[in-house]
PDB file of N, CA and C in Angstrom:
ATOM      1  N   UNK A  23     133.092 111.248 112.321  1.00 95.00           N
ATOM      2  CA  UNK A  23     131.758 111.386 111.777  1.00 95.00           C
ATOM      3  C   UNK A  23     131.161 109.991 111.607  1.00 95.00           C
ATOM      4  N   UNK A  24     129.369 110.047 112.149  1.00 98.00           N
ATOM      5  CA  UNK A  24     129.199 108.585 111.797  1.00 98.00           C
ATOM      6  C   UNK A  24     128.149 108.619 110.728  1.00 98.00           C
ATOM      7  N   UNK A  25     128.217 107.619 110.016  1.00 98.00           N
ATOM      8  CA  UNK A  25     127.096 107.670 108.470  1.00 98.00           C
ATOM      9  C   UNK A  25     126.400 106.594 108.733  1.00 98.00           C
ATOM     10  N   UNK A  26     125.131 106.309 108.955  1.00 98.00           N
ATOM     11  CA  UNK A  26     123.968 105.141 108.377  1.00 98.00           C
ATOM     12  C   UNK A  26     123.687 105.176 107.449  1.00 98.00           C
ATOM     13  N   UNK A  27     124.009 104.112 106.379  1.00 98.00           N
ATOM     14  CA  UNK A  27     123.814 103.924 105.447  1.00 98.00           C
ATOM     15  C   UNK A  27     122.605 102.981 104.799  1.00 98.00           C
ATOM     16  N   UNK A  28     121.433 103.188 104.290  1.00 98.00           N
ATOM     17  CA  UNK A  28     120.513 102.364 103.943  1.00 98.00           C
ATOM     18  C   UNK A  28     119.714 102.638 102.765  1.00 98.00           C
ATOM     19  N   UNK A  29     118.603 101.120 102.606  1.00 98.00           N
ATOM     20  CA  UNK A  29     118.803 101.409 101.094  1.00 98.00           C
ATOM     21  C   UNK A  29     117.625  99.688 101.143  1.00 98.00           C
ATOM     22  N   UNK A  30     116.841 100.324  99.828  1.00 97.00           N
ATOM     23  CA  UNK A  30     116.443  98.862  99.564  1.00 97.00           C
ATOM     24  C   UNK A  30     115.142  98.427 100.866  1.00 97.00           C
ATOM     25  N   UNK A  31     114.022  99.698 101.078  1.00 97.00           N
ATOM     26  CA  UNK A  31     113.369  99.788 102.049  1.00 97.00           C
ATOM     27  C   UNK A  31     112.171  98.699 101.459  1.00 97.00           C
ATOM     28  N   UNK A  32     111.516  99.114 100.115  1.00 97.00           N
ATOM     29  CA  UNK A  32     110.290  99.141  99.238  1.00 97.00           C
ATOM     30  C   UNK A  32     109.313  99.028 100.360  1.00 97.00           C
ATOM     31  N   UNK A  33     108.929 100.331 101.326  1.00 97.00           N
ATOM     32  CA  UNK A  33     108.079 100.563 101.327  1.00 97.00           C
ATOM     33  C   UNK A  33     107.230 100.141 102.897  1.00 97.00           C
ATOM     34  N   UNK A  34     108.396  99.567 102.976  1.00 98.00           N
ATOM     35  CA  UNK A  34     108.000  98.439 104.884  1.00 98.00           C
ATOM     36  C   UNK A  34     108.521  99.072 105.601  1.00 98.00           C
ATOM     37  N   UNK A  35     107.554 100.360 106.410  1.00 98.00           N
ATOM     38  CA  UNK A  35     107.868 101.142 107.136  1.00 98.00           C
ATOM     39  C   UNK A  35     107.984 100.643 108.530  1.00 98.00           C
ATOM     40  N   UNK A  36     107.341  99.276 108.821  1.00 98.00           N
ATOM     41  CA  UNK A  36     107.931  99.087 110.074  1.00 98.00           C
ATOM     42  C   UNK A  36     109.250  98.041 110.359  1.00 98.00           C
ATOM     43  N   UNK A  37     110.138  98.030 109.183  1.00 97.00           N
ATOM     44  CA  UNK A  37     110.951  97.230 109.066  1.00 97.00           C
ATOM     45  C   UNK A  37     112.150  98.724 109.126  1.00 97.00           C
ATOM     46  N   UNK A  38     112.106  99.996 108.705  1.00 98.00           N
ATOM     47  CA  UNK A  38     112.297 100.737 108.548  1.00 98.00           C
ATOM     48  C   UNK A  38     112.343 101.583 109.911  1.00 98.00           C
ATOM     49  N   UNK A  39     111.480 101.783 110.968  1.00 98.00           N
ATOM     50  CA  UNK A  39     111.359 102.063 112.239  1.00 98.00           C
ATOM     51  C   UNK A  39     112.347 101.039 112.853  1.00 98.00           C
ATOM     52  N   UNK A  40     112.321 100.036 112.406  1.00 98.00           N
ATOM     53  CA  UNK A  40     113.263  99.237 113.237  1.00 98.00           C
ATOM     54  C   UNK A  40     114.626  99.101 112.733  1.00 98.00           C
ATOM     55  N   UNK A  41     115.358  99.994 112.125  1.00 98.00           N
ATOM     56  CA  UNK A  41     116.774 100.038 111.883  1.00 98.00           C
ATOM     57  C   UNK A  41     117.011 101.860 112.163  1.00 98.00           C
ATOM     58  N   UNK A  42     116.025 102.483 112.395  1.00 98.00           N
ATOM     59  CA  UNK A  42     116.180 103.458 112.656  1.00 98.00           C
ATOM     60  C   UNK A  42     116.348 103.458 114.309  1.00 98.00           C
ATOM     61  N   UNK A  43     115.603 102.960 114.606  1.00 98.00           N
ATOM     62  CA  UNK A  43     115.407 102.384 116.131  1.00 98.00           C
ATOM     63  C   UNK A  43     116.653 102.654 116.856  1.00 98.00           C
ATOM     64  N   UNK A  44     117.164 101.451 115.530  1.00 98.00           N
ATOM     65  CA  UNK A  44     118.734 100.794 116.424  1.00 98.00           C
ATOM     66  C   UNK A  44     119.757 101.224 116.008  1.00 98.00           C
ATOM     67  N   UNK A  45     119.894 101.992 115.416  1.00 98.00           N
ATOM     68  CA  UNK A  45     120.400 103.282 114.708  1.00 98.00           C
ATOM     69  C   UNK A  45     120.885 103.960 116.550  1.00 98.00           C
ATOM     70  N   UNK A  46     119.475 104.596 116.549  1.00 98.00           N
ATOM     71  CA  UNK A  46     119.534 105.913 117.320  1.00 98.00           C
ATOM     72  C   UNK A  46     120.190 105.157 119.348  1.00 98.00           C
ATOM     73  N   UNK A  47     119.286 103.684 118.846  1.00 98.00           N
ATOM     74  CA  UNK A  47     119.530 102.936 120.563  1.00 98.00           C
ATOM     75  C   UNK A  47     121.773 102.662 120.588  1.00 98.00           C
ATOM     76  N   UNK A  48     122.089 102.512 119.202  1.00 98.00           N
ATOM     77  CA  UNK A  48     124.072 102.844 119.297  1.00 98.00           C
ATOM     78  C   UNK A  48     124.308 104.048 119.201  1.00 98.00           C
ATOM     79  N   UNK A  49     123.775 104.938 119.393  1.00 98.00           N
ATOM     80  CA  UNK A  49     123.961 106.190 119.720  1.00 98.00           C
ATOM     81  C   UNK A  49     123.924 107.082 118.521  1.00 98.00           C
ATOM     82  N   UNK A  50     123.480 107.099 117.558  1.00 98.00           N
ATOM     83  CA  UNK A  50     122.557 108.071 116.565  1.00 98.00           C
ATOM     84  C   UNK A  50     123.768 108.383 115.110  1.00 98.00           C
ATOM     85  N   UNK A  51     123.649 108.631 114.216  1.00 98.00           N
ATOM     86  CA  UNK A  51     124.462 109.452 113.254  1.00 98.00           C
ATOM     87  C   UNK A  51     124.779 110.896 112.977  1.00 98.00           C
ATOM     88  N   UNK A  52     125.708 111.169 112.552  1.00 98.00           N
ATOM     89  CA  UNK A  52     125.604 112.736 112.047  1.00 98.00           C
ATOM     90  C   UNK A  52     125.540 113.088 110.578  1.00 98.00           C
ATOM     91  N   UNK A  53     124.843 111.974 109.853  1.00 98.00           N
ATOM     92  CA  UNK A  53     124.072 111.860 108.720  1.00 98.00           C
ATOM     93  C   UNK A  53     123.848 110.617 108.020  1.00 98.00           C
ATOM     94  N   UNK A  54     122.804 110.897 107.321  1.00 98.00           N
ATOM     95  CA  UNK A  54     122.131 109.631 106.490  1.00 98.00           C
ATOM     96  C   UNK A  54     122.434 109.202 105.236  1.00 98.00           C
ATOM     97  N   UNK A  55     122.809 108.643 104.621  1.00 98.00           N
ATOM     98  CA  UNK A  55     122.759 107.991 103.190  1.00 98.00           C
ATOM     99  C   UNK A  55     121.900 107.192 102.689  1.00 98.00           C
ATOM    100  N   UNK A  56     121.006 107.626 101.876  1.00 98.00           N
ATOM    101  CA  UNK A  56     120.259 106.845 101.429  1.00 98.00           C
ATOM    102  C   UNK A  56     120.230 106.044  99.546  1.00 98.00           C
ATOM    103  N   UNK A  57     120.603 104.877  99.793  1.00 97.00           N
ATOM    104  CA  UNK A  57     120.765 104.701  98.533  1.00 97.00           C
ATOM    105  C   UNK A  57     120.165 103.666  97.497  1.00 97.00           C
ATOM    106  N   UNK A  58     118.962 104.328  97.655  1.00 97.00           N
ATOM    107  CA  UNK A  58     117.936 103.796  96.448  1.00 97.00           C
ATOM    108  C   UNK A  58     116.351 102.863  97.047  1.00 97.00           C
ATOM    109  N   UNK A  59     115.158 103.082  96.368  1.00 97.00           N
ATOM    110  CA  UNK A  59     114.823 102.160  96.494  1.00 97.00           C
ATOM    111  C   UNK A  59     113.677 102.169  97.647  1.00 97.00           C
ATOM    112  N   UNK A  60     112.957 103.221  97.709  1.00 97.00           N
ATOM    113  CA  UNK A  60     112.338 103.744  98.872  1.00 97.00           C
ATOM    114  C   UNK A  60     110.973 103.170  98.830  1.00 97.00           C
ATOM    115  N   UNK A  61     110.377 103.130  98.068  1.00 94.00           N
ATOM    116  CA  UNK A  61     109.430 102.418  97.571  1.00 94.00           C
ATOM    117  C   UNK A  61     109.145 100.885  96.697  1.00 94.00           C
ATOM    118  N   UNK A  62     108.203 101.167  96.814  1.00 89.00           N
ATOM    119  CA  UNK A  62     107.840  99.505  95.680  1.00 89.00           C
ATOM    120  C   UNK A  62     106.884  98.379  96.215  1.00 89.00           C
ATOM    121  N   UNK A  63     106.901  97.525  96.283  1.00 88.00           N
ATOM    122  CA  UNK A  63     105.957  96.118  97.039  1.00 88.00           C
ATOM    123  C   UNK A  63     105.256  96.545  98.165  1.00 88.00           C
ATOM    124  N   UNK A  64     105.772  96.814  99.064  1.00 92.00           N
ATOM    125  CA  UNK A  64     105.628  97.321 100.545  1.00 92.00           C
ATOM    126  C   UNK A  64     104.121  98.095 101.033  1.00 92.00           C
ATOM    127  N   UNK A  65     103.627  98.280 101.687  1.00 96.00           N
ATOM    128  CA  UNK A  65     102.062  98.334 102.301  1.00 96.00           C
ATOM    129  C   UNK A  65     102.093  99.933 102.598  1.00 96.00           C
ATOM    130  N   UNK A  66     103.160 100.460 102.933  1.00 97.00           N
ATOM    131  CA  UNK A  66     103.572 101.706 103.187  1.00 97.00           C
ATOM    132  C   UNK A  66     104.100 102.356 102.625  1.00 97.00           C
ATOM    133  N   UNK A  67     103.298 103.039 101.252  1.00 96.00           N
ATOM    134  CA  UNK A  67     105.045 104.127 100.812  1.00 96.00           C
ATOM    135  C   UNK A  67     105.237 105.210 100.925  1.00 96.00           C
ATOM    136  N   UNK A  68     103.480 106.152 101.359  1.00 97.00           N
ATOM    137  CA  UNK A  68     103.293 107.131 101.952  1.00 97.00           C
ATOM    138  C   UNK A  68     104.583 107.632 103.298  1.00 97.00           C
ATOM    139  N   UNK A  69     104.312 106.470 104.406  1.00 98.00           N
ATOM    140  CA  UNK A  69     104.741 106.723 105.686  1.00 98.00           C
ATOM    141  C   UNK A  69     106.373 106.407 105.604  1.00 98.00           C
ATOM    142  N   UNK A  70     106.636 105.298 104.351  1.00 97.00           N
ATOM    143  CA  UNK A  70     108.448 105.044 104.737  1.00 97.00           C
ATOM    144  C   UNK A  70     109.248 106.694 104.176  1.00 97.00           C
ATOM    145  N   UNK A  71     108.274 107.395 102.809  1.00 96.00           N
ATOM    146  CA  UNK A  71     108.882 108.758 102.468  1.00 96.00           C
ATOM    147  C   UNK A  71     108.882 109.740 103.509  1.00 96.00           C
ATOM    148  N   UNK A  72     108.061 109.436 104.274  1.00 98.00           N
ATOM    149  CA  UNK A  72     108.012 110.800 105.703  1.00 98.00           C
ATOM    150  C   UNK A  72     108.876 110.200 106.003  1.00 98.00           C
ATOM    151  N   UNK A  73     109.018 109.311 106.831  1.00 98.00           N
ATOM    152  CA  UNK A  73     110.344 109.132 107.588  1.00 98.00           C
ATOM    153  C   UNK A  73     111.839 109.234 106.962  1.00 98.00           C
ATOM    154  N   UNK A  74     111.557 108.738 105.979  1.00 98.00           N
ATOM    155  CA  UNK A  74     112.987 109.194 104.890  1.00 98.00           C
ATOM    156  C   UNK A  74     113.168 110.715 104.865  1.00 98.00           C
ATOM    157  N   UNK A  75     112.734 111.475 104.670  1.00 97.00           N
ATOM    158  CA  UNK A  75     112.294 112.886 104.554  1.00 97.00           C
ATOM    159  C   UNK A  75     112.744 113.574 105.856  1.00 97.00           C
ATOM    160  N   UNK A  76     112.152 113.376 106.982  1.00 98.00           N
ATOM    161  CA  UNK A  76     112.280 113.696 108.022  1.00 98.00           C
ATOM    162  C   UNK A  76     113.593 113.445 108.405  1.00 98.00           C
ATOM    163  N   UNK A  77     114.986 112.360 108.067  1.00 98.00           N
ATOM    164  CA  UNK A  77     115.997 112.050 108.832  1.00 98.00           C
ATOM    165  C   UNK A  77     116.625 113.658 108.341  1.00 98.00           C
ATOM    166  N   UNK A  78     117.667 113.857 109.240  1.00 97.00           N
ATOM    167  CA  UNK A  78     118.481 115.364 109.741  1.00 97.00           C
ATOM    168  C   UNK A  78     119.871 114.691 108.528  1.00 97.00           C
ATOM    169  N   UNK A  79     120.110 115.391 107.980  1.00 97.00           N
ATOM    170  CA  UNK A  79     121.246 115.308 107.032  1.00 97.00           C
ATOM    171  C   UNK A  79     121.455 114.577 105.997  1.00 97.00           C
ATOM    172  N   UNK A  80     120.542 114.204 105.171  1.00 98.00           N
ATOM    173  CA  UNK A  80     119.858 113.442 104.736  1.00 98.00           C
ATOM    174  C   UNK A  80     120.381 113.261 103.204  1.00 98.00           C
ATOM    175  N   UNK A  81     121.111 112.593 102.785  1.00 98.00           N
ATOM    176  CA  UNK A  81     121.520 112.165 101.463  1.00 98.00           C
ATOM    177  C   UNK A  81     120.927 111.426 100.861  1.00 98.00           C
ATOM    178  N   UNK A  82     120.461 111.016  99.438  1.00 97.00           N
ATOM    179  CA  UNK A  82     119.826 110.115  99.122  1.00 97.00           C
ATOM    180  C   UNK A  82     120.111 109.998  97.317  1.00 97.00           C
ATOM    181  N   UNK A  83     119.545 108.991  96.876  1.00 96.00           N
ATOM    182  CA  UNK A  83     119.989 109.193  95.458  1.00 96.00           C
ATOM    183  C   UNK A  83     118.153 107.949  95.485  1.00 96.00           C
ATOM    184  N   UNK A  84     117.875 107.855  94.259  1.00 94.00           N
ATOM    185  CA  UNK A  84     117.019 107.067  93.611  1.00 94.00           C
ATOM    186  C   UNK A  84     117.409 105.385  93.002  1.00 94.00           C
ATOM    187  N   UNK A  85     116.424 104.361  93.143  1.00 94.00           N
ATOM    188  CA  UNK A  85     117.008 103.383  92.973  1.00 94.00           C
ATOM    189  C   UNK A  85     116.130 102.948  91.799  1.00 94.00           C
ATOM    190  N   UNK A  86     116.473 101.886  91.162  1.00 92.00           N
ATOM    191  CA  UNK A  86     116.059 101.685  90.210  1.00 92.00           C
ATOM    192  C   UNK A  86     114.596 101.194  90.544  1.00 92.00           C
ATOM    193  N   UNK A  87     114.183 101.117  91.295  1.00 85.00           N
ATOM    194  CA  UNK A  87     112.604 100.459  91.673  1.00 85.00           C
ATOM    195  C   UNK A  87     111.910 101.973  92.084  1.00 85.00           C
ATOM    196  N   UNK A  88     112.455 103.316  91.920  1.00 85.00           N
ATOM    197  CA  UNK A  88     111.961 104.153  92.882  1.00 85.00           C
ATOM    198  C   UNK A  88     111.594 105.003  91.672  1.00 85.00           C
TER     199      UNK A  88
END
């Protein structure tokens, strides 16, 4: 089983497209961990929660900025 683990986005959805990217370009996971922190500073917090939202198996917990 493979896990991507991430965390500590605040909100920079195209910093976020780009680990998902390269995620999927080593050949993809069979689930997500997400741990904390989805929001905050960042220009995007609308679009980084869709994409958070949207990953397939999707674990997550809340971070202290979230």
């Amino acid at each position: 089983m493979r896990i991507a683990a991430i965390s500590d986005v605040h909100s920079n959805s195209i910093a976020l497209d780009a680990v998902l990217d390269e995620v999927e370009r080593l050949g993809g996971v069979n689930a997500w961990w997400f741990v904390g922190d989805a929001i905050g500073l960042g220009f995007d917090p609308v679009g980084t929660v869709e994409r958070l939202s949207a990953l397939p198996n999707l674990v997550g917990v809340r971070g202290n900025g979230d």
